[in-house]
Amino acid sequence: MKVSFPQGAHTAASSFVDPYKRIAPVYDFVAAAYLRGMHERMVEPCAAYGVRRILDVGCGTGLLTARLSRSFPFVAGLDLSQAMLRRAQVKRTAAQPFSLVRGSALALPFIPGSFDAVSYSLMLHEVEAGQAERMLDAGFSIAPLLFVLEWRSP
């Protein structure tokens, strides 16, 4: 499913029609086992670069966000889909605290230097190529490192 963010979607999340609303309830059941190993492999390079604060853009149901929160002191997840974020909320515990923010990957609501790294896990292929480039640029505007997990080039 290709998602094209309409002009201004990054400033008006409330007007976003959520294409993930129908799959959110079953996403973890379908994807968790497949993604677990890939998410484990994302932790090592983050640790090798001394990352302490990481933003998981396109966090969806929070599978990677929750995994990162077990290894790093400050983790936040960002997603435009309220349905996916509701699923991510149930993964937060006292032992695995992380923040969740509803917002667009095109206009990250953070100041430069807020994070040491930004992760993008299997979300850039969901958007048009030009938008993927702008999303990566937005990541570089708030952190010096980007970690991208994709099954093909965006």
mmCIF file of C-alpha atoms in Angstrom:
data_model
loop_
_atom_site.group_PDB
_atom_site.id
_atom_site.type_symbol
_atom_site.label_atom_id
_atom_site.label_comp_id
_atom_site.label_asym_id
_atom_site.label_seq_id
_atom_site.Cartn_x
_atom_site.Cartn_y
_atom_site.Cartn_z
ATOM 1 C CA MET A 1 0.000 0.000 0.000
ATOM 2 C CA LYS A 2 1.534 3.322 -1.074
ATOM 3 C CA VAL A 3 0.576 6.237 1.112
ATOM 4 C CA SER A 4 0.816 9.703 -0.316
ATOM 5 C CA PHE A 5 0.662 12.413 2.288
ATOM 6 C CA PRO A 6 -1.416 15.296 0.960
ATOM 7 C CA GLN A 7 0.024 18.794 0.987
ATOM 8 C CA GLY A 8 -0.152 20.034 4.572
ATOM 9 C CA ALA A 9 -0.683 16.575 6.119
ATOM 10 C CA HIS A 10 2.389 17.133 8.227
ATOM 11 C CA THR A 11 0.730 20.076 9.917
ATOM 12 C CA ALA A 12 -2.786 18.652 10.191
ATOM 13 C CA ALA A 13 -2.555 15.122 11.580
ATOM 14 C CA SER A 14 -6.197 15.345 12.614
ATOM 15 C CA SER A 15 -7.263 15.428 8.934
ATOM 16 C CA PHE A 16 -5.281 12.263 8.100
ATOM 17 C CA VAL A 17 -7.467 9.385 6.913
ATOM 18 C CA ASP A 18 -5.879 6.383 8.588
ATOM 19 C CA PRO A 19 -5.226 3.588 6.057
ATOM 20 C CA TYR A 20 -3.816 1.380 8.852
ATOM 21 C CA LYS A 21 -6.981 1.369 10.952
ATOM 22 C CA ARG A 22 -8.111 -1.999 9.568
ATOM 23 C CA ILE A 23 -4.777 -3.800 9.889
ATOM 24 C CA ALA A 24 -3.717 -2.432 13.294
ATOM 25 C CA PRO A 25 -5.608 -5.112 15.282
ATOM 26 C CA VAL A 26 -3.869 -7.987 13.450
ATOM 27 C CA TYR A 27 -0.499 -6.415 12.585
ATOM 28 C CA ASP A 28 1.466 -7.907 15.485
ATOM 29 C CA PHE A 29 -0.038 -11.345 14.931
ATOM 30 C CA VAL A 30 1.042 -11.261 11.283
ATOM 31 C CA ALA A 31 4.386 -9.451 11.561
ATOM 32 C CA ALA A 32 5.941 -9.895 15.016
ATOM 33 C CA ALA A 33 7.704 -13.223 14.427
ATOM 34 C CA TYR A 34 8.990 -12.057 11.035
ATOM 35 C CA LEU A 35 10.340 -8.766 12.411
ATOM 36 C CA ARG A 36 11.794 -9.966 15.732
ATOM 37 C CA GLY A 37 15.212 -10.989 14.359
ATOM 38 C CA MET A 38 15.559 -7.860 12.234
ATOM 39 C CA HIS A 39 14.717 -5.652 15.185
ATOM 40 C CA GLU A 40 17.275 -7.486 17.341
ATOM 41 C CA ARG A 41 19.917 -6.751 14.705
ATOM 42 C CA MET A 42 19.111 -3.019 14.817
ATOM 43 C CA VAL A 43 20.159 -2.803 18.466
ATOM 44 C CA GLU A 44 23.843 -3.652 17.928
ATOM 45 C CA PRO A 45 24.745 -0.792 15.538
ATOM 46 C CA CYS A 46 22.838 1.681 17.698
ATOM 47 C CA ALA A 47 24.833 0.568 20.735
ATOM 48 C CA ALA A 48 28.102 0.602 18.771
ATOM 49 C CA TYR A 49 27.575 4.298 17.979
ATOM 50 C CA GLY A 50 26.815 5.119 21.616
ATOM 51 C CA VAL A 51 23.188 5.986 21.001
ATOM 52 C CA ARG A 52 21.251 6.873 24.138
ATOM 53 C CA ARG A 53 18.261 8.775 22.737
ATOM 54 C CA ILE A 54 16.490 7.292 19.717
ATOM 55 C CA LEU A 55 13.335 8.153 17.811
ATOM 56 C CA ASP A 56 11.549 5.327 15.997
ATOM 57 C CA VAL A 57 9.789 7.006 13.050
ATOM 58 C CA GLY A 58 6.813 5.120 11.681
ATOM 59 C CA CYS A 59 6.733 3.089 14.884
ATOM 60 C CA GLY A 60 3.384 1.497 14.097
ATOM 61 C CA THR A 61 2.380 -0.901 16.845
ATOM 62 C CA GLY A 62 5.640 -0.277 18.700
ATOM 63 C CA LEU A 63 7.402 -3.592 18.098
ATOM 64 C CA LEU A 64 10.795 -1.963 17.460
ATOM 65 C CA THR A 65 10.115 0.887 19.889
ATOM 66 C CA ALA A 66 9.539 -1.575 22.734
ATOM 67 C CA ARG A 67 12.655 -3.556 21.793
ATOM 68 C CA LEU A 68 14.813 -0.424 21.708
ATOM 69 C CA SER A 69 13.460 0.662 25.103
ATOM 70 C CA ARG A 70 15.010 -2.439 26.668
ATOM 71 C CA SER A 71 18.492 -1.292 25.569
ATOM 72 C CA PHE A 72 18.505 2.502 25.521
ATOM 73 C CA PRO A 73 17.599 5.058 28.200
ATOM 74 C CA PHE A 74 15.293 7.272 26.109
ATOM 75 C CA VAL A 75 13.176 5.950 23.259
ATOM 76 C CA ALA A 76 10.258 7.614 21.521
ATOM 77 C CA GLY A 77 8.009 6.331 18.775
ATOM 78 C CA LEU A 78 6.279 8.523 16.213
ATOM 79 C CA ASP A 79 3.464 7.529 13.899
ATOM 80 C CA LEU A 80 0.653 9.284 12.078
ATOM 81 C CA SER A 81 -1.753 6.373 12.600
ATOM 82 C CA GLN A 82 -3.749 6.682 15.809
ATOM 83 C CA ALA A 83 -4.856 3.059 15.434
ATOM 84 C CA MET A 84 -1.262 1.821 15.356
ATOM 85 C CA LEU A 85 -0.268 4.065 18.281
ATOM 86 C CA ARG A 86 -3.099 2.617 20.394
ATOM 87 C CA ARG A 87 -1.530 -0.811 19.843
ATOM 88 C CA ALA A 88 1.900 0.555 20.771
ATOM 89 C CA GLN A 89 0.589 2.009 24.047
ATOM 90 C CA VAL A 90 -0.132 -1.441 25.460
ATOM 91 C CA LYS A 91 3.551 -2.377 25.086
ATOM 92 C CA ARG A 92 4.673 0.354 27.517
ATOM 93 C CA THR A 93 5.474 -0.843 31.011
ATOM 94 C CA ALA A 94 7.458 0.447 33.977
ATOM 95 C CA ALA A 95 10.281 -1.855 32.871
ATOM 96 C CA GLN A 96 9.965 -0.704 29.239
ATOM 97 C CA PRO A 97 9.047 2.973 29.286
ATOM 98 C CA PHE A 98 8.956 4.884 26.018
ATOM 99 C CA SER A 99 7.183 7.934 24.703
ATOM 100 C CA LEU A 100 4.699 7.931 21.847
ATOM 101 C CA VAL A 101 3.926 10.899 19.645
ATOM 102 C CA ARG A 102 1.352 11.240 16.905
ATOM 103 C CA GLY A 103 2.885 13.126 14.034
ATOM 104 C CA SER A 104 4.205 13.051 10.520
ATOM 105 C CA ALA A 105 7.613 11.819 9.423
ATOM 106 C CA LEU A 106 7.675 14.781 7.021
ATOM 107 C CA ALA A 107 7.761 17.344 9.814
ATOM 108 C CA LEU A 108 9.171 15.847 12.993
ATOM 109 C CA PRO A 109 7.950 17.806 16.027
ATOM 110 C CA PHE A 110 11.355 17.947 17.723
ATOM 111 C CA ILE A 111 14.190 20.468 17.875
ATOM 112 C CA PRO A 112 17.631 19.738 16.393
ATOM 113 C CA GLY A 113 19.738 17.591 18.698
ATOM 114 C CA SER A 114 16.737 16.009 20.431
ATOM 115 C CA PHE A 115 17.985 12.526 19.572
ATOM 116 C CA ASP A 116 21.262 10.728 18.922
ATOM 117 C CA ALA A 117 19.628 8.625 16.199
ATOM 118 C CA VAL A 118 16.441 8.105 14.251
ATOM 119 C CA SER A 119 15.278 4.673 13.096
ATOM 120 C CA TYR A 120 13.040 3.902 10.137
ATOM 121 C CA SER A 121 11.868 0.292 10.110
ATOM 122 C CA LEU A 122 10.025 -0.958 7.031
ATOM 123 C CA MET A 123 8.109 2.245 6.477
ATOM 124 C CA LEU A 124 9.876 4.184 3.735
ATOM 125 C CA HIS A 125 8.709 1.794 1.001
ATOM 126 C CA GLU A 126 5.146 2.763 1.948
ATOM 127 C CA VAL A 127 5.536 6.275 0.523
ATOM 128 C CA GLU A 128 6.531 7.851 -2.777
ATOM 129 C CA ALA A 129 10.296 8.213 -3.361
ATOM 130 C CA GLY A 130 10.332 11.993 -3.015
ATOM 131 C CA GLN A 131 8.497 11.783 0.283
ATOM 132 C CA ALA A 132 10.910 9.130 1.568
ATOM 133 C CA GLU A 133 13.829 11.469 0.843
ATOM 134 C CA ARG A 134 12.094 14.307 2.690
ATOM 135 C CA MET A 135 11.430 11.992 5.638
ATOM 136 C CA LEU A 136 15.121 11.091 5.838
ATOM 137 C CA ASP A 137 16.040 14.781 5.610
ATOM 138 C CA ALA A 138 13.663 15.452 8.512
ATOM 139 C CA GLY A 139 15.461 12.759 10.524
ATOM 140 C CA PHE A 140 18.834 14.338 9.863
ATOM 141 C CA SER A 141 17.402 17.661 11.059
ATOM 142 C CA ILE A 142 17.038 16.293 14.616
ATOM 143 C CA ALA A 143 19.778 13.625 14.882
ATOM 144 C CA PRO A 144 23.231 12.925 13.417
ATOM 145 C CA LEU A 145 22.550 9.215 12.766
ATOM 146 C CA LEU A 146 19.828 7.402 10.837
ATOM 147 C CA PHE A 147 19.262 3.652 10.954
ATOM 148 C CA VAL A 148 17.128 2.310 8.120
ATOM 149 C CA LEU A 149 15.699 -1.186 7.845
ATOM 150 C CA GLU A 150 14.005 -1.786 4.499
ATOM 151 C CA TRP A 151 13.373 -4.721 2.222
ATOM 152 C CA ARG A 152 13.941 -2.547 -0.863
ATOM 153 C CA SER A 153 15.087 0.973 -1.677
ATOM 154 C CA PRO A 154 12.380 3.578 -1.101
#
